[in-house]
PDB file of C-alpha atoms and ligand atoms in Angstrom:
ATOM      1  CA  MET A   1      50.600  17.923 -45.106  1.00 46.00           C
ATOM      2  CA  SER A   2      47.290  16.546 -46.276  1.00 67.00           C
ATOM      3  CA  ARG A   3      44.561  16.062 -43.671  1.00 82.00           C
ATOM      4  CA  SER A   4      43.474  12.582 -42.709  1.00 93.00           C
ATOM      5  CA  VAL A   5      39.711  12.191 -42.580  1.00 96.00           C
ATOM      6  CA  PRO A   6      37.863   8.922 -41.812  1.00 95.00           C
ATOM      7  CA  THR A   7      35.243   7.757 -44.313  1.00 95.00           C
ATOM      8  CA  ASP A   8      32.302   8.740 -42.112  1.00 95.00           C
ATOM      9  CA  LYS A   9      33.603  12.305 -41.870  1.00 97.00           C
ATOM     10  CA  LEU A  10      34.260  12.849 -45.591  1.00 98.00           C
ATOM     11  CA  GLY A  11      30.900  14.571 -46.080  1.00 98.00           C
ATOM     12  CA  ASP A  12      31.581  17.086 -43.321  1.00 98.00           C
ATOM     13  CA  ALA A  13      35.091  17.724 -44.614  1.00 98.00           C
ATOM     14  CA  LEU A  14      34.068  18.241 -48.251  1.00 98.00           C
ATOM     15  CA  ARG A  15      30.780  20.123 -47.801  1.00 98.00           C
ATOM     16  CA  ILE A  16      31.037  23.797 -48.781  1.00 98.00           C
ATOM     17  CA  LYS A  17      29.731  25.728 -45.796  1.00 98.00           C
ATOM     18  CA  PRO A  18      27.161  28.342 -46.882  1.00 97.00           C
ATOM     19  CA  GLY A  19      28.797  31.741 -47.214  1.00 95.00           C
ATOM     20  CA  SER A  20      32.382  30.414 -47.233  1.00 97.00           C
ATOM     21  CA  LYS A  21      35.027  31.372 -49.793  1.00 97.00           C
ATOM     22  CA  VAL A  22      36.110  28.857 -52.401  1.00 98.00           C
ATOM     23  CA  GLN A  23      39.636  29.040 -53.820  1.00 97.00           C
ATOM     24  CA  LEU A  24      40.105  26.292 -56.308  1.00 97.00           C
ATOM     25  CA  ASP A  25      43.721  27.227 -57.133  1.00 93.00           C
ATOM     26  CA  ARG A  26      44.562  26.455 -53.490  1.00 95.00           C
ATOM     27  CA  PHE A  27      42.563  23.225 -53.446  1.00 97.00           C
ATOM     28  CA  ASP A  28      44.556  20.045 -54.080  1.00 98.00           C
ATOM     29  CA  ALA A  29      42.632  17.990 -56.639  1.00 98.00           C
ATOM     30  CA  GLY A  30      44.953  15.022 -55.999  1.00 98.00           C
ATOM     31  CA  GLN A  31      44.434  14.814 -52.226  1.00 98.00           C
ATOM     32  CA  THR A  32      43.000  11.622 -50.788  1.00 97.00           C
ATOM     33  CA  LEU A  33      42.500  12.712 -47.162  1.00 97.00           C
ATOM     34  CA  GLY A  34      44.620   9.896 -45.777  1.00 96.00           C
ATOM     35  CA  HIS A  35      42.963   7.116 -47.798  1.00 97.00           C
ATOM     36  CA  ASP A  36      44.757   4.660 -50.065  1.00 96.00           C
ATOM     37  CA  LYS A  37      43.487   2.809 -53.082  1.00 96.00           C
ATOM     38  CA  THR A  38      43.498  -0.692 -51.634  1.00 95.00           C
ATOM     39  CA  SER A  39      41.580   0.083 -48.465  1.00 91.00           C
ATOM     40  CA  ALA A  40      39.240   2.445 -50.352  1.00 94.00           C
ATOM     41  CA  GLN A  41      38.258  -0.313 -52.745  1.00 87.00           C
ATOM     42  CA  LYS A  42      37.409  -2.555 -49.814  1.00 90.00           C
ATOM     43  CA  VAL A  43      35.197   0.114 -48.229  1.00 94.00           C
ATOM     44  CA  GLU A  44      33.631   0.638 -51.671  1.00 90.00           C
ATOM     45  CA  GLY A  45      32.275  -2.916 -51.639  1.00 91.00           C
ATOM     46  CA  GLU A  46      30.583  -2.318 -48.291  1.00 95.00           C
ATOM     47  CA  LEU A  47      29.238   1.041 -49.459  1.00 96.00           C
ATOM     48  CA  GLU A  48      27.806  -0.527 -52.559  1.00 96.00           C
ATOM     49  CA  ALA A  49      25.878  -3.141 -50.559  1.00 97.00           C
ATOM     50  CA  SER A  50      24.563  -0.439 -48.263  1.00 97.00           C
ATOM     51  CA  LEU A  51      23.517   1.792 -51.186  1.00 98.00           C
ATOM     52  CA  THR A  52      21.662  -1.115 -52.790  1.00 98.00           C
ATOM     53  CA  SER A  53      19.692  -1.781 -49.632  1.00 98.00           C
ATOM     54  CA  LEU A  54      18.947   1.901 -48.980  1.00 98.00           C
ATOM     55  CA  GLN A  55      17.704   2.475 -52.510  1.00 98.00           C
ATOM     56  CA  GLU A  56      15.461  -0.577 -52.406  1.00 98.00           C
ATOM     57  CA  ARG A  57      13.810   0.741 -49.219  1.00 98.00           C
ATOM     58  CA  LEU A  58      13.588   4.280 -50.631  1.00 98.00           C
ATOM     59  CA  TRP A  59      11.781   2.944 -53.697  1.00 98.00           C
ATOM     60  CA  ALA A  60       9.511   0.619 -51.687  1.00 98.00           C
ATOM     61  CA  GLU A  61       8.569   3.400 -49.291  1.00 98.00           C
ATOM     62  CA  ALA A  62       7.853   5.875 -52.145  1.00 98.00           C
ATOM     63  CA  LYS A  63       8.046   8.850 -49.809  1.00 98.00           C
ATOM     64  CA  HIS A  64      11.229  10.816 -50.551  1.00 98.00           C
ATOM     65  CA  PRO A  65      12.467  12.211 -53.894  1.00 98.00           C
ATOM     66  CA  VAL A  66      16.272  12.491 -54.115  1.00 98.00           C
ATOM     67  CA  LEU A  67      18.139  14.691 -56.584  1.00 98.00           C
ATOM     68  CA  ILE A  68      21.871  14.295 -57.198  1.00 98.00           C
ATOM     69  CA  VAL A  69      23.549  17.019 -59.279  1.00 98.00           C
ATOM     70  CA  LEU A  70      26.948  16.441 -60.909  1.00 98.00           C
ATOM     71  CA  GLN A  71      29.012  19.260 -62.292  1.00 98.00           C
ATOM     72  CA  GLY A  72      32.664  19.517 -63.267  1.00 98.00           C
ATOM     73  CA  ILE A  73      34.859  20.802 -66.024  1.00 95.00           C
ATOM     74  CA  ASP A  74      35.260  18.655 -69.176  1.00 96.00           C
ATOM     75  CA  ALA A  75      36.849  15.265 -68.368  1.00 97.00           C
ATOM     76  CA  ALA A  76      36.308  15.705 -64.615  1.00 98.00           C
ATOM     77  CA  GLY A  77      34.682  12.270 -64.446  1.00 98.00           C
ATOM     78  CA  LYS A  78      30.946  12.927 -64.340  1.00 98.00           C
ATOM     79  CA  ASP A  79      30.134   9.913 -66.535  1.00 97.00           C
ATOM     80  CA  GLY A  80      32.477   7.610 -64.613  1.00 97.00           C
ATOM     81  CA  THR A  81      30.958   8.659 -61.304  1.00 97.00           C
ATOM     82  CA  ILE A  82      27.466   7.910 -62.579  1.00 97.00           C
ATOM     83  CA  ARG A  83      28.564   4.479 -63.794  1.00 95.00           C
ATOM     84  CA  LYS A  84      30.069   3.710 -60.400  1.00 91.00           C
ATOM     85  CA  VAL A  85      27.279   5.002 -58.168  1.00 87.00           C
ATOM     86  CA  LEU A  86      24.538   3.550 -60.381  1.00 85.00           C
ATOM     87  CA  ASP A  87      26.160   0.153 -60.157  1.00 89.00           C
ATOM     88  CA  ALA A  88      24.621  -0.101 -56.709  1.00 96.00           C
ATOM     89  CA  PHE A  89      21.111   0.909 -57.746  1.00 97.00           C
ATOM     90  CA  ASN A  90      18.187  -0.874 -59.301  1.00 95.00           C
ATOM     91  CA  PRO A  91      17.633   1.016 -62.575  1.00 94.00           C
ATOM     92  CA  MET A  92      13.937   1.043 -61.682  1.00 93.00           C
ATOM     93  CA  GLY A  93      13.612   4.055 -59.442  1.00 95.00           C
ATOM     94  CA  CYS A  94      16.684   5.809 -60.767  1.00 96.00           C
ATOM     95  CA  ASP A  95      16.812   8.253 -63.701  1.00 96.00           C
ATOM     96  CA  VAL A  96      19.839   9.864 -65.278  1.00 97.00           C
ATOM     97  CA  THR A  97      19.440  13.002 -67.373  1.00 98.00           C
ATOM     98  CA  SER A  98      22.352  14.510 -69.292  1.00 98.00           C
ATOM     99  CA  PHE A  99      21.843  18.175 -70.113  1.00 98.00           C
ATOM    100  CA  LYS A 100      23.384  19.193 -73.429  1.00 98.00           C
ATOM    101  CA  VAL A 101      23.375  22.368 -75.490  1.00 98.00           C
ATOM    102  CA  PRO A 102      19.728  23.470 -75.224  1.00 98.00           C
ATOM    103  CA  THR A 103      17.437  22.647 -78.136  1.00 98.00           C
ATOM    104  CA  PRO A 104      15.391  25.427 -79.805  1.00 98.00           C
ATOM    105  CA  LEU A 105      12.354  24.225 -77.822  1.00 98.00           C
ATOM    106  CA  GLU A 106      14.312  24.401 -74.552  1.00 98.00           C
ATOM    107  CA  LEU A 107      15.662  27.841 -75.454  1.00 98.00           C
ATOM    108  CA  SER A 108      12.145  29.073 -76.055  1.00 98.00           C
ATOM    109  CA  HIS A 109      11.428  28.539 -72.327  1.00 98.00           C
ATOM    110  CA  ASP A 110      13.039  29.823 -69.147  1.00 98.00           C
ATOM    111  CA  TYR A 111      16.250  27.960 -68.231  1.00 98.00           C
ATOM    112  CA  LEU A 112      14.647  26.016 -65.352  1.00 98.00           C
ATOM    113  CA  TRP A 113      11.904  24.531 -67.534  1.00 98.00           C
ATOM    114  CA  ARG A 114      13.975  21.687 -68.935  1.00 98.00           C
ATOM    115  CA  VAL A 115      15.399  20.701 -65.571  1.00 98.00           C
ATOM    116  CA  HIS A 116      12.138  20.953 -63.662  1.00 98.00           C
ATOM    117  CA  SER A 117      10.536  18.332 -65.869  1.00 97.00           C
ATOM    118  CA  HIS A 118      13.206  15.819 -64.776  1.00 98.00           C
ATOM    119  CA  VAL A 119      13.115  16.283 -60.994  1.00 98.00           C
ATOM    120  CA  PRO A 120      12.517  13.021 -59.124  1.00 98.00           C
ATOM    121  CA  ALA A 121       9.197  11.601 -57.958  1.00 98.00           C
ATOM    122  CA  LYS A 122       8.741  10.262 -54.420  1.00 98.00           C
ATOM    123  CA  GLY A 123      10.920   7.205 -53.913  1.00 98.00           C
ATOM    124  CA  SER A 124      13.046   7.938 -56.988  1.00 98.00           C
ATOM    125  CA  ILE A 125      16.586   9.116 -57.381  1.00 98.00           C
ATOM    126  CA  ALA A 126      17.307  11.517 -60.239  1.00 98.00           C
ATOM    127  CA  ILE A 127      20.877  12.112 -61.310  1.00 98.00           C
ATOM    128  CA  PHE A 128      21.623  15.253 -63.302  1.00 98.00           C
ATOM    129  CA  ASN A 129      24.722  14.998 -65.480  1.00 98.00           C
ATOM    130  CA  ARG A 130      25.203  18.763 -65.855  1.00 98.00           C
ATOM    131  CA  SER A 131      22.159  20.779 -64.855  1.00 98.00           C
ATOM    132  CA  HIS A 132      20.630  24.227 -64.444  1.00 98.00           C
ATOM    133  CA  TYR A 133      24.091  25.252 -63.219  1.00 99.00           C
ATOM    134  CA  GLU A 134      25.259  25.353 -66.838  1.00 98.00           C
ATOM    135  CA  ASP A 135      23.194  28.527 -67.024  1.00 98.00           C
ATOM    136  CA  VAL A 136      25.636  30.299 -64.695  1.00 98.00           C
ATOM    137  CA  LEU A 137      28.720  28.445 -66.025  1.00 98.00           C
ATOM    138  CA  VAL A 138      29.065  27.884 -69.782  1.00 98.00           C
ATOM    139  CA  VAL A 139      26.473  30.605 -70.353  1.00 98.00           C
ATOM    140  CA  ARG A 140      28.502  33.067 -68.278  1.00 98.00           C
ATOM    141  CA  VAL A 141      31.865  32.097 -69.779  1.00 98.00           C
ATOM    142  CA  HIS A 142      30.569  32.519 -73.334  1.00 98.00           C
ATOM    143  CA  GLY A 143      28.346  35.493 -72.626  1.00 98.00           C
ATOM    144  CA  PHE A 144      25.270  33.753 -74.088  1.00 98.00           C
ATOM    145  CA  VAL A 145      23.129  36.098 -72.001  1.00 98.00           C
ATOM    146  CA  PRO A 146      24.048  39.501 -70.513  1.00 98.00           C
ATOM    147  CA  GLU A 147      25.724  39.573 -67.089  1.00 98.00           C
ATOM    148  CA  ALA A 148      22.672  41.254 -65.559  1.00 98.00           C
ATOM    149  CA  THR A 149      20.681  38.167 -66.558  1.00 98.00           C
ATOM    150  CA  TRP A 150      23.000  35.390 -65.309  1.00 98.00           C
ATOM    151  CA  ARG A 151      23.826  37.270 -62.099  1.00 98.00           C
ATOM    152  CA  LYS A 152      20.218  37.069 -60.985  1.00 98.00           C
ATOM    153  CA  ARG A 153      20.246  33.332 -61.480  1.00 98.00           C
ATOM    154  CA  TYR A 154      22.167  32.487 -58.279  1.00 98.00           C
ATOM    155  CA  ASP A 155      19.245  33.717 -56.174  1.00 98.00           C
ATOM    156  CA  GLN A 156      16.723  32.222 -58.568  1.00 98.00           C
ATOM    157  CA  ILE A 157      18.417  28.832 -58.343  1.00 98.00           C
ATOM    158  CA  ASN A 158      18.553  29.010 -54.535  1.00 98.00           C
ATOM    159  CA  ASP A 159      14.858  29.899 -54.431  1.00 98.00           C
ATOM    160  CA  TRP A 160      13.936  27.111 -56.839  1.00 98.00           C
ATOM    161  CA  GLU A 161      15.986  24.515 -54.967  1.00 98.00           C
ATOM    162  CA  ARG A 162      14.467  25.714 -51.688  1.00 98.00           C
ATOM    163  CA  THR A 163      11.004  25.216 -53.140  1.00 98.00           C
ATOM    164  CA  LEU A 164      11.902  21.638 -54.029  1.00 98.00           C
ATOM    165  CA  THR A 165      13.426  20.883 -50.618  1.00 98.00           C
ATOM    166  CA  GLU A 166      10.518  22.473 -48.740  1.00 98.00           C
ATOM    167  CA  GLU A 167       8.233  20.234 -50.751  1.00 98.00           C
ATOM    168  CA  GLY A 168      10.239  17.194 -49.622  1.00 98.00           C
ATOM    169  CA  THR A 169      13.041  16.660 -52.149  1.00 98.00           C
ATOM    170  CA  THR A 170      16.532  15.963 -50.863  1.00 98.00           C
ATOM    171  CA  ILE A 171      19.211  17.632 -52.986  1.00 98.00           C
ATOM    172  CA  VAL A 172      22.950  16.920 -53.002  1.00 98.00           C
ATOM    173  CA  LYS A 173      25.339  18.547 -55.430  1.00 98.00           C
ATOM    174  CA  PHE A 174      28.827  17.375 -56.351  1.00 98.00           C
ATOM    175  CA  PHE A 175      31.450  19.500 -57.995  1.00 98.00           C
ATOM    176  CA  LEU A 176      34.177  17.193 -59.305  1.00 98.00           C
ATOM    177  CA  TYR A 177      37.427  19.114 -59.371  1.00 98.00           C
ATOM    178  CA  ILE A 178      40.399  18.043 -61.486  1.00 98.00           C
ATOM    179  CA  ASP A 179      43.327  20.393 -62.001  1.00 98.00           C
ATOM    180  CA  LYS A 180      44.543  21.688 -65.329  1.00 98.00           C
ATOM    181  CA  ASP A 181      47.377  19.145 -65.719  1.00 98.00           C
ATOM    182  CA  GLU A 182      44.992  16.283 -65.070  1.00 98.00           C
ATOM    183  CA  GLN A 183      42.581  17.616 -67.684  1.00 98.00           C
ATOM    184  CA  LYS A 184      45.464  17.734 -70.171  1.00 98.00           C
ATOM    185  CA  ARG A 185      46.311  14.080 -69.440  1.00 98.00           C
ATOM    186  CA  ARG A 186      42.703  12.992 -69.791  1.00 98.00           C
ATOM    187  CA  LEU A 187      42.050  14.870 -73.037  1.00 98.00           C
ATOM    188  CA  GLN A 188      45.316  13.570 -74.511  1.00 98.00           C
ATOM    189  CA  ASP A 189      44.302  10.051 -73.527  1.00 98.00           C
ATOM    190  CA  ARG A 190      41.029  10.512 -75.412  1.00 97.00           C
ATOM    191  CA  ILE A 191      43.109  11.258 -78.503  1.00 97.00           C
ATOM    192  CA  ASP A 192      45.678   8.468 -77.993  1.00 98.00           C
ATOM    193  CA  ASP A 193      43.340   5.631 -76.979  1.00 97.00           C
ATOM    194  CA  PRO A 194      41.149   4.502 -79.905  1.00 98.00           C
ATOM    195  CA  THR A 195      38.461   3.252 -77.513  1.00 97.00           C
ATOM    196  CA  LYS A 196      38.183   6.764 -76.110  1.00 96.00           C
ATOM    197  CA  ASN A 197      38.281   8.725 -79.377  1.00 97.00           C
ATOM    198  CA  TRP A 198      34.495   8.983 -79.341  1.00 96.00           C
ATOM    199  CA  LYS A 199      34.695  11.091 -76.184  1.00 95.00           C
ATOM    200  CA  PHE A 200      36.909  13.707 -77.798  1.00 96.00           C
ATOM    201  CA  LYS A 201      35.430  16.745 -79.515  1.00 94.00           C
ATOM    202  CA  SER A 202      37.728  19.308 -81.132  1.00 92.00           C
ATOM    203  CA  GLY A 203      35.585  21.898 -79.351  1.00 94.00           C
ATOM    204  CA  ASP A 204      37.080  20.634 -76.041  1.00 96.00           C
ATOM    205  CA  LEU A 205      40.329  22.510 -76.768  1.00 97.00           C
ATOM    206  CA  PRO A 206      38.913  26.037 -77.086  1.00 97.00           C
ATOM    207  CA  GLU A 207      36.958  25.283 -73.890  1.00 97.00           C
ATOM    208  CA  ARG A 208      40.196  24.269 -72.157  1.00 98.00           C
ATOM    209  CA  ALA A 209      41.717  27.592 -73.238  1.00 98.00           C
ATOM    210  CA  LEU A 210      38.993  29.239 -71.146  1.00 98.00           C
ATOM    211  CA  TRP A 211      40.137  27.367 -68.011  1.00 98.00           C
ATOM    212  CA  ASP A 212      40.570  30.495 -65.863  1.00 98.00           C
ATOM    213  CA  GLU A 213      37.171  31.854 -66.865  1.00 98.00           C
ATOM    214  CA  TYR A 214      35.556  28.522 -65.987  1.00 98.00           C
ATOM    215  CA  ILE A 215      37.317  28.390 -62.624  1.00 98.00           C
ATOM    216  CA  ALA A 216      36.117  31.915 -61.794  1.00 98.00           C
ATOM    217  CA  ALA A 217      32.578  30.913 -62.767  1.00 98.00           C
ATOM    218  CA  PHE A 218      32.735  27.686 -60.721  1.00 98.00           C
ATOM    219  CA  GLN A 219      34.056  29.511 -57.671  1.00 98.00           C
ATOM    220  CA  GLU A 220      31.348  32.113 -57.613  1.00 98.00           C
ATOM    221  CA  CYS A 221      28.708  29.498 -58.315  1.00 98.00           C
ATOM    222  CA  LEU A 222      29.864  27.308 -55.406  1.00 98.00           C
ATOM    223  CA  GLU A 223      30.064  30.303 -53.064  1.00 98.00           C
ATOM    224  CA  ARG A 224      26.625  31.604 -53.970  1.00 98.00           C
ATOM    225  CA  THR A 225      24.628  28.387 -54.204  1.00 98.00           C
ATOM    226  CA  SER A 226      25.857  26.080 -51.442  1.00 98.00           C
ATOM    227  CA  THR A 227      22.993  26.224 -48.953  1.00 98.00           C
ATOM    228  CA  ASP A 228      21.982  24.205 -45.909  1.00 96.00           C
ATOM    229  CA  ALA A 229      19.024  22.912 -47.907  1.00 95.00           C
ATOM    230  CA  ALA A 230      21.027  21.973 -51.000  1.00 98.00           C
ATOM    231  CA  PRO A 231      24.745  21.780 -50.220  1.00 98.00           C
ATOM    232  CA  TRP A 232      27.622  21.488 -52.662  1.00 98.00           C
ATOM    233  CA  TYR A 233      30.391  18.989 -52.000  1.00 98.00           C
ATOM    234  CA  LEU A 234      33.782  19.845 -53.475  1.00 98.00           C
ATOM    235  CA  ILE A 235      35.316  16.513 -54.510  1.00 98.00           C
ATOM    236  CA  PRO A 236      39.054  16.183 -55.242  1.00 98.00           C
ATOM    237  CA  ALA A 237      38.719  14.184 -58.455  1.00 98.00           C
ATOM    238  CA  ASN A 238      42.209  13.640 -59.904  1.00 98.00           C
ATOM    239  CA  ARG A 239      42.069  10.092 -58.558  1.00 98.00           C
ATOM    240  CA  ASN A 240      39.009   8.199 -59.701  1.00 97.00           C
ATOM    241  CA  TRP A 241      39.061   5.782 -56.775  1.00 97.00           C
ATOM    242  CA  PHE A 242      38.974   8.600 -54.225  1.00 97.00           C
ATOM    243  CA  ARG A 243      36.270  10.451 -56.140  1.00 97.00           C
ATOM    244  CA  ASN A 244      34.160   7.265 -56.178  1.00 96.00           C
ATOM    245  CA  LEU A 245      34.736   6.663 -52.482  1.00 97.00           C
ATOM    246  CA  ALA A 246      33.778  10.204 -51.507  1.00 97.00           C
ATOM    247  CA  VAL A 247      30.687  10.415 -53.704  1.00 98.00           C
ATOM    248  CA  SER A 248      29.433   6.940 -52.734  1.00 97.00           C
ATOM    249  CA  ARG A 249      29.893   7.679 -49.052  1.00 97.00           C
ATOM    250  CA  ILE A 250      28.129  11.049 -49.241  1.00 98.00           C
ATOM    251  CA  VAL A 251      25.214   9.580 -51.202  1.00 98.00           C
ATOM    252  CA  GLU A 252      25.025   6.754 -48.665  1.00 98.00           C
ATOM    253  CA  GLU A 253      24.885   9.094 -45.673  1.00 97.00           C
ATOM    254  CA  THR A 254      22.295  11.243 -47.441  1.00 98.00           C
ATOM    255  CA  LEU A 255      20.019   8.246 -48.043  1.00 98.00           C
ATOM    256  CA  ASP A 256      20.692   6.893 -44.572  1.00 98.00           C
ATOM    257  CA  ARG A 257      19.517  10.170 -43.023  1.00 98.00           C
ATOM    258  CA  LEU A 258      16.154   9.665 -44.733  1.00 98.00           C
ATOM    259  CA  ASP A 259      15.920   6.334 -42.896  1.00 98.00           C
ATOM    260  CA  PRO A 260      13.744   4.717 -45.586  1.00 98.00           C
ATOM    261  CA  GLN A 261      11.508   1.878 -44.345  1.00 98.00           C
ATOM    262  CA  TYR A 262       9.580  -0.865 -46.109  1.00 98.00           C
ATOM    263  CA  PRO A 263       5.908   0.120 -45.984  1.00 96.00           C
ATOM    264  CA  PRO A 264       3.705  -1.799 -43.519  1.00 95.00           C
ATOM    265  CA  PRO A 265       1.996  -4.910 -44.950  1.00 94.00           C
ATOM    266  CA  GLU A 266      -1.702  -5.015 -45.791  1.00 94.00           C
ATOM    267  CA  PRO A 267      -3.693  -5.694 -42.628  1.00 95.00           C
ATOM    268  CA  GLY A 268      -4.361  -9.392 -42.106  1.00 95.00           C
ATOM    269  CA  ILE A 269      -1.516 -10.542 -44.384  1.00 94.00           C
ATOM    270  CA  ASP A 270      -0.304 -12.860 -41.621  1.00 92.00           C
ATOM    271  CA  LYS A 271      -3.487 -14.925 -41.996  1.00 94.00           C
ATOM    272  CA  VAL A 272      -3.235 -15.230 -45.759  1.00 95.00           C
ATOM    273  CA  VAL A 273      -2.109 -18.570 -47.184  1.00 95.00           C
ATOM    274  CA  VAL A 274      -1.498 -18.987 -50.891  1.00 96.00           C
ATOM    275  CA  ASP A 275      -2.922 -22.275 -52.170  1.00 92.00           C
TER     276      ASP A 275
HETATM  277  P1  AMP B 301      28.851  16.591 -72.755  1.00 84.53           P
HETATM  278  O1  AMP B 301      28.466  16.674 -71.306  1.00 84.53           O
HETATM  279  O2  AMP B 301      30.310  16.320 -72.946  1.00 84.53           O
HETATM  280  O3  AMP B 301      27.981  15.674 -73.511  1.00 84.53           O
HETATM  281  O4  AMP B 301      28.654  18.035 -73.385  1.00 84.53           O
HETATM  282  C1  AMP B 301      27.470  18.735 -73.282  1.00 84.53           C
HETATM  283  C2  AMP B 301      27.736  20.152 -73.719  1.00 84.53           C
HETATM  284  O5  AMP B 301      26.522  20.890 -73.571  1.00 84.53           O
HETATM  285  C3  AMP B 301      28.783  20.859 -72.889  1.00 84.53           C
HETATM  286  O6  AMP B 301      29.704  21.484 -73.728  1.00 84.53           O
HETATM  287  C4  AMP B 301      27.978  21.886 -72.107  1.00 84.53           C
HETATM  288  O7  AMP B 301      28.695  23.042 -71.821  1.00 84.53           O
HETATM  289  C5  AMP B 301      26.826  22.144 -73.058  1.00 84.53           C
HETATM  290  N1  AMP B 301      25.673  22.709 -72.346  1.00 84.53           N
HETATM  291  C6  AMP B 301      24.958  22.140 -71.370  1.00 84.53           C
HETATM  292  N2  AMP B 301      24.007  22.982 -70.910  1.00 84.53           N
HETATM  293  C7  AMP B 301      24.136  24.121 -71.621  1.00 84.53           C
HETATM  294  C8  AMP B 301      23.447  25.359 -71.614  1.00 84.53           C
HETATM  295  N3  AMP B 301      22.441  25.606 -70.766  1.00 84.53           N
HETATM  296  N4  AMP B 301      23.838  26.306 -72.500  1.00 84.53           N
HETATM  297  C9  AMP B 301      24.842  26.061 -73.363  1.00 84.53           C
HETATM  298  N5  AMP B 301      25.539  24.915 -73.413  1.00 84.53           N
HETATM  299  C10 AMP B 301      25.195  23.944 -72.556  1.00 84.53           C
HETATM  300 MG1   MG B 302      32.331  16.557 -72.830  1.00 84.53          MG
END
């Protein structure tokens, strides 16, 4: 039987504890932890209002940078999640970067160079749609660099993320997990629905054939790089409404923990009258 977890405990339930084992084939991508669509959509409205207010104060205060990393296999819903979460935010103070196949310029640098230039400034939220994690995922699956090279990257990534968090950045990472049947449905839909054709690339099919290799790479990545400083959350993502609920709630509690405050007014403002 599926567990029932109240909204304010979703973060605790879905956070990957550092050092724990991850077995995606035993993880139910369709679970909703006791929530149903109708009540979730109601909570969503409240979450959205809260996110809007938190982000405004974060931006006004200009003290804390926040980095949100989204990873997931093709069609896991990274774009849809961004659309949903961003709905709550003022675009000023929020940047989305989508990391694609590296350009020759990017490839001529170390793999962290292109991501480091997009980390958030104080008061800003940066969302990474794919990230430096591609360099232990697609790069591993396709053998773009030797194993000895990508294997060192787990520690390098932990060190780099720790540097950012020690310097004040808050990092949250979401792995959106759909199962193989759900990916089939979504890819087929991209072929059948003319308004979604643009999302389909014939290269998606050979990638799907590497499902097991990707899952092995995801598992090791989640096990090696979920840290107290920069935790991964494993989100059951077969149902978009539950994925949105979980991600919105976890982002909300992350911002809430920072307790952003409007900065104090200029001294003497109470005596100023505009004429
Ligand atoms: P999409 O997110 O659908 O626009 O696709 C972006 C593509 O870029 C995906 O196929 C990723 O696997 C690929 N990609 C992203 N980062 C890297 C990287 N570091 N090395 C190779 N391919 C990458
Ligand atoms: Mg794609």
